[in-house]
Short mmCIF file of C-alpha atoms in Angstrom, two decimals:
data_model
loop_
_atom_site.label_atom_id
_atom_site.label_comp_id
_atom_site.label_asym_id
_atom_site.label_seq_id
_atom_site.Cartn_x
_atom_site.Cartn_y
_atom_site.Cartn_z
CA MET I 1 0.00 0.00 0.00
CA ASN I 2 1.33 3.43 -0.95
CA LEU I 3 1.71 5.50 2.21
CA SER I 4 2.41 8.87 0.60
CA ASN I 5 -0.95 10.34 1.57
CA ASN I 6 -0.84 14.13 1.93
CA GLU I 7 -3.62 14.37 4.55
CA LYS I 8 -2.09 11.68 6.73
CA ILE I 9 1.30 13.30 6.43
CA ARG I 10 -0.15 16.68 7.37
CA GLU I 11 -1.84 15.21 10.46
CA LEU I 12 1.38 13.55 11.60
CA LEU I 13 3.46 16.66 10.99
CA ILE I 14 1.03 18.76 13.01
CA LYS I 15 1.21 16.17 15.77
CA GLN I 16 4.99 16.51 15.82
CA MET I 17 4.73 20.31 15.84
CA GLN I 18 2.55 20.12 18.94
CA LYS I 19 5.44 18.34 20.66
CA ASN I 20 7.89 20.95 19.38
CA PRO I 21 6.36 24.46 19.72
CA GLN I 22 9.30 26.11 17.92
CA LEU I 23 8.27 24.51 14.62
CA LYS I 24 5.81 26.30 12.35
CA VAL I 25 3.64 24.81 9.62
CA GLU I 26 5.62 26.59 6.92
CA ASP I 27 8.89 25.26 8.36
CA VAL I 28 8.03 21.62 7.86
CA PHE I 29 5.89 21.83 4.74
CA SER I 30 8.47 23.94 2.90
CA THR I 31 10.84 20.96 3.00
CA SER I 32 8.71 18.90 0.59
CA PHE I 33 8.58 15.92 2.93
CA GLU I 34 5.98 14.30 0.67
CA LYS I 35 8.70 13.73 -1.96
CA ILE I 36 10.68 11.80 0.60
CA PHE I 37 7.76 9.52 1.42
CA ALA I 38 7.16 8.87 -2.28
CA GLU I 39 10.82 7.86 -2.68
CA ILE I 40 10.64 5.56 0.33
CA ASP I 41 7.54 3.89 -1.14
CA LYS I 42 9.39 3.31 -4.39
CA LYS I 43 12.40 1.79 -2.62
CA LEU I 44 10.23 -0.48 -0.45
CA GLU I 45 8.76 -2.09 -3.55
CA LYS I 46 12.19 -3.64 -4.14
CA GLY I 47 12.82 -4.94 -0.60
CA LYS I 48 14.28 -3.79 2.70
CA VAL I 49 15.36 -0.17 2.94
CA ILE I 50 17.82 1.67 5.21
CA VAL I 51 17.45 5.47 5.18
CA ALA I 52 19.96 8.02 6.50
CA ILE I 53 18.81 11.51 7.48
CA GLU I 54 21.77 13.91 7.65
CA GLY I 55 21.97 17.63 8.23
CA GLY I 56 23.16 20.28 10.62
CA SER I 57 21.93 20.87 14.14
CA ALA I 58 18.27 21.99 14.36
CA SER I 59 17.55 21.15 10.71
CA GLY I 60 14.57 18.92 11.58
CA LYS I 61 16.17 15.48 11.31
CA SER I 62 14.49 14.10 14.41
CA THR I 63 11.09 15.52 13.44
CA LEU I 64 11.24 13.98 9.97
CA ALA I 65 12.44 10.67 11.39
CA ARG I 66 9.62 10.51 13.94
CA VAL I 67 7.01 11.20 11.25
CA ILE I 68 8.46 8.43 9.06
CA LYS I 69 8.35 6.07 12.04
CA GLU I 70 4.67 6.85 12.69
CA ILE I 71 3.75 6.35 9.04
CA TYR I 72 5.73 3.19 8.37
CA ASP I 73 6.18 1.61 11.83
CA CYS I 74 9.89 1.34 11.08
CA ASN I 75 12.99 0.99 13.21
CA LEU I 76 14.52 4.32 14.20
CA PHE I 77 18.06 4.86 15.48
CA HIS I 78 19.58 8.17 16.60
CA MET I 79 23.24 9.09 16.21
CA ASP I 80 22.90 11.06 19.46
CA ASP I 81 22.81 7.65 21.18
CA PHE I 82 26.40 7.12 20.05
CA PHE I 83 28.13 10.15 21.51
CA LEU I 84 31.69 9.56 22.58
CA ARG I 85 32.16 8.33 26.12
CA PRO I 86 34.37 10.60 28.29
CA GLU I 87 37.43 8.37 27.95
CA GLN I 88 37.16 8.55 24.15
CA ARG I 89 37.30 12.36 23.98
CA THR I 90 40.94 12.86 23.21
CA PRO I 91 42.60 15.55 21.05
CA GLU I 92 43.53 12.82 18.59
CA ARG I 93 39.92 11.70 18.31
CA PHE I 94 38.56 15.21 17.80
CA SER I 95 41.16 15.83 15.10
CA GLU I 96 39.54 13.09 13.00
CA VAL I 97 36.90 14.11 10.48
CA GLY I 98 33.63 12.91 11.99
CA GLY I 99 35.44 11.90 15.16
CA ASN I 100 32.75 13.40 17.38
CA VAL I 101 30.72 10.17 17.42
CA ASP I 102 31.42 6.57 18.37
CA ARG I 103 31.21 5.29 14.81
CA GLU I 104 32.93 2.02 15.72
CA ARG I 105 30.23 1.13 18.22
CA PHE I 106 27.50 2.32 15.88
CA TYR I 107 28.82 0.04 13.16
CA SER I 108 29.24 -3.02 15.38
CA GLU I 109 25.92 -2.68 17.24
CA VAL I 110 23.61 -1.35 14.52
CA ILE I 111 24.91 -1.40 10.95
CA ASN I 112 26.53 -4.83 11.14
CA SER I 113 23.35 -6.35 12.56
CA LEU I 114 21.17 -4.65 9.96
CA VAL I 115 23.13 -5.81 6.94
CA ASN I 116 23.50 -9.35 8.31
CA ASN I 117 19.79 -9.63 9.18
CA LYS I 118 20.42 -10.12 12.89
CA VAL I 119 18.55 -8.85 15.95
CA ILE I 120 19.89 -5.40 16.83
CA LYS I 121 21.12 -4.88 20.38
CA TYR I 122 22.66 -1.56 21.34
CA ARG I 123 23.31 0.61 24.40
CA PRO I 124 22.35 4.30 24.04
CA PHE I 125 24.65 6.89 25.53
CA ASP I 126 23.16 8.82 28.46
CA CYS I 127 24.26 12.48 28.42
CA MET I 128 23.15 12.99 32.03
CA THR I 129 25.28 10.21 33.51
CA GLN I 130 27.92 10.22 30.75
CA SER I 131 27.62 6.45 30.53
CA LEU I 132 25.86 3.76 28.50
CA LYS I 133 22.28 2.81 29.34
CA GLU I 134 20.91 -0.71 29.53
CA PRO I 135 20.77 -2.54 26.17
CA ILE I 136 17.83 -2.02 23.80
CA THR I 137 16.82 -4.81 21.45
CA ALA I 138 15.14 -4.28 18.07
CA SER I 139 13.97 -6.83 15.52
CA GLN I 140 14.55 -6.44 11.80
CA LYS I 141 11.90 -4.46 9.92
CA GLN I 142 11.25 -3.69 6.28
CA LEU I 143 12.31 -0.06 6.82
CA THR I 144 15.01 1.33 9.08
CA VAL I 145 15.75 5.04 9.57
CA ILE I 146 19.00 6.37 11.03
CA GLU I 147 18.96 10.07 11.82
CA GLY I 148 21.64 12.43 12.95
CA VAL I 149 24.85 14.17 12.05
CA TYR I 150 27.55 11.65 11.08
CA SER I 151 25.02 9.04 9.94
CA MET I 152 26.52 9.28 6.44
CA HIS I 153 30.12 8.96 7.57
CA PRO I 154 32.18 7.18 4.86
CA SER I 155 32.66 4.27 7.27
CA PHE I 156 29.08 3.13 6.69
CA GLY I 157 27.43 5.38 4.10
CA GLU I 158 27.54 2.58 1.53
CA TYR I 159 24.94 0.56 3.42
CA TYR I 160 22.05 2.99 2.85
CA ASN I 161 19.42 2.71 0.13
CA LEU I 162 18.39 6.35 0.52
CA ALA I 163 20.32 9.29 1.98
CA ILE I 164 18.64 12.63 2.74
CA PHE I 165 20.41 15.87 3.63
CA LEU I 166 18.41 18.63 5.38
CA ASP I 167 20.35 21.73 4.36
CA ILE I 168 19.52 24.35 6.98
CA LYS I 169 20.51 27.96 6.36
CA VAL I 170 22.75 29.65 8.94
CA ASP I 171 20.22 32.26 10.09
CA CYS I 172 17.46 29.68 10.48
CA GLN I 173 19.78 27.35 12.41
CA LYS I 174 20.88 30.14 14.74
CA ASP I 175 17.30 31.20 15.41
CA ARG I 176 16.12 27.66 16.17
CA ILE I 177 19.04 26.87 18.47
CA GLN I 178 18.59 30.08 20.45
CA LYS I 179 14.88 29.35 20.90
CA ARG I 180 15.41 25.75 22.00
CA ASN I 181 18.37 26.16 24.35
CA SER I 182 19.69 28.22 27.22
CA PRO I 183 22.32 30.84 26.27
CA ILE I 184 25.08 28.67 27.77
CA PHE I 185 24.02 25.58 25.84
CA ALA I 186 23.46 27.55 22.62
CA LYS I 187 27.02 28.88 22.94
CA ARG I 188 28.32 25.30 22.94
CA PHE I 189 26.43 24.60 19.74
CA PHE I 190 27.92 27.63 17.99
CA GLU I 191 31.48 27.25 19.30
CA GLU I 192 31.93 23.47 19.62
CA TRP I 193 29.47 21.20 17.84
CA ILE I 194 28.49 23.13 14.71
CA PRO I 195 32.10 23.86 13.66
CA LEU I 196 32.85 20.12 13.91
CA GLU I 197 29.73 19.34 11.88
CA ASN I 198 30.71 21.80 9.17
CA ILE I 199 34.22 20.39 8.87
CA TYR I 200 32.71 16.91 8.52
CA PHE I 201 30.21 18.05 5.87
CA ASP I 202 32.91 19.77 3.82
CA LYS I 203 35.66 17.18 4.12
CA THR I 204 33.40 14.21 3.31
CA ASN I 205 31.33 15.96 0.63
CA ILE I 206 28.13 14.85 2.35
CA ARG I 207 25.68 17.04 0.42
CA ASN I 208 26.78 15.63 -2.92
CA ARG I 209 26.79 12.07 -1.62
CA CYS I 210 23.16 12.23 -0.49
CA ASP I 211 20.32 11.27 -2.85
CA MET I 212 18.09 14.15 -1.80
CA VAL I 213 19.06 17.62 -0.53
CA ILE I 214 16.15 19.49 1.09
CA PRO I 215 16.65 23.23 1.78
CA ILE I 216 15.54 24.38 5.23
CA GLU I 217 15.10 28.16 5.43
#
C-alpha cells in the first residue's frame, strides 16, 4: 500500500509540531517531505530499505524521522545515542573528520546487525550520567531510519538505500538553536558542535553524496 498520503502526512506533521512548539507549519511543509515519502515507497517495492537523514543541528532530522516512524512503523536509530564516552574524547579523536561520534560502536551494534539480518542490540549513551544505558533490542523491519549528524560517515554510508540531507541555512539554524536552548548551551552549539559538523560536511562531501538535498530556510 502506498503510504504517501498528503492528509495523513499533514496530520502527523502537526502532531509533531505540537510536541515541538518552535516549529511552524511553513517550516516543515516547505521541506517537501511528501517527496521523501514517495521515494521511500518506491524503494520499499524492491525490498528492505535503510534510510539516513543527515543535516546540521536543528535542521529537523528528528522531526522527519519521527514522522516516518509513525507512518511506516519502522525501526529508528539516533546518532545522538552514540556520543563519545568521556574516555574517548581525546585531542587525537577530535582531530579526526567525523570523530565526534562513536562510529565504531554504531557500526558493530547497529549497521553490522542490519546488513546481516540479525537482531539489533545496542546501548544508548546517556548524556546525564555520561555512561551507556541498559541494552535495547530491536527486531529487523522492512524499513530502518538512522537520523543524525555523522550518519553518512564514509565508514558506513555505503549501506544505505536512501540518503537525505536537510540543508539548513545559517540564520534559520541560529534562530532555532537560540529558541530551543539556554544561552550557555546555545554557545556550545555555535562554538563546539556546529564547527565540527561543518568540517565533517565539507571534508566528506556529504551534500553531494546524499540522494536528496532538502533546503531548510
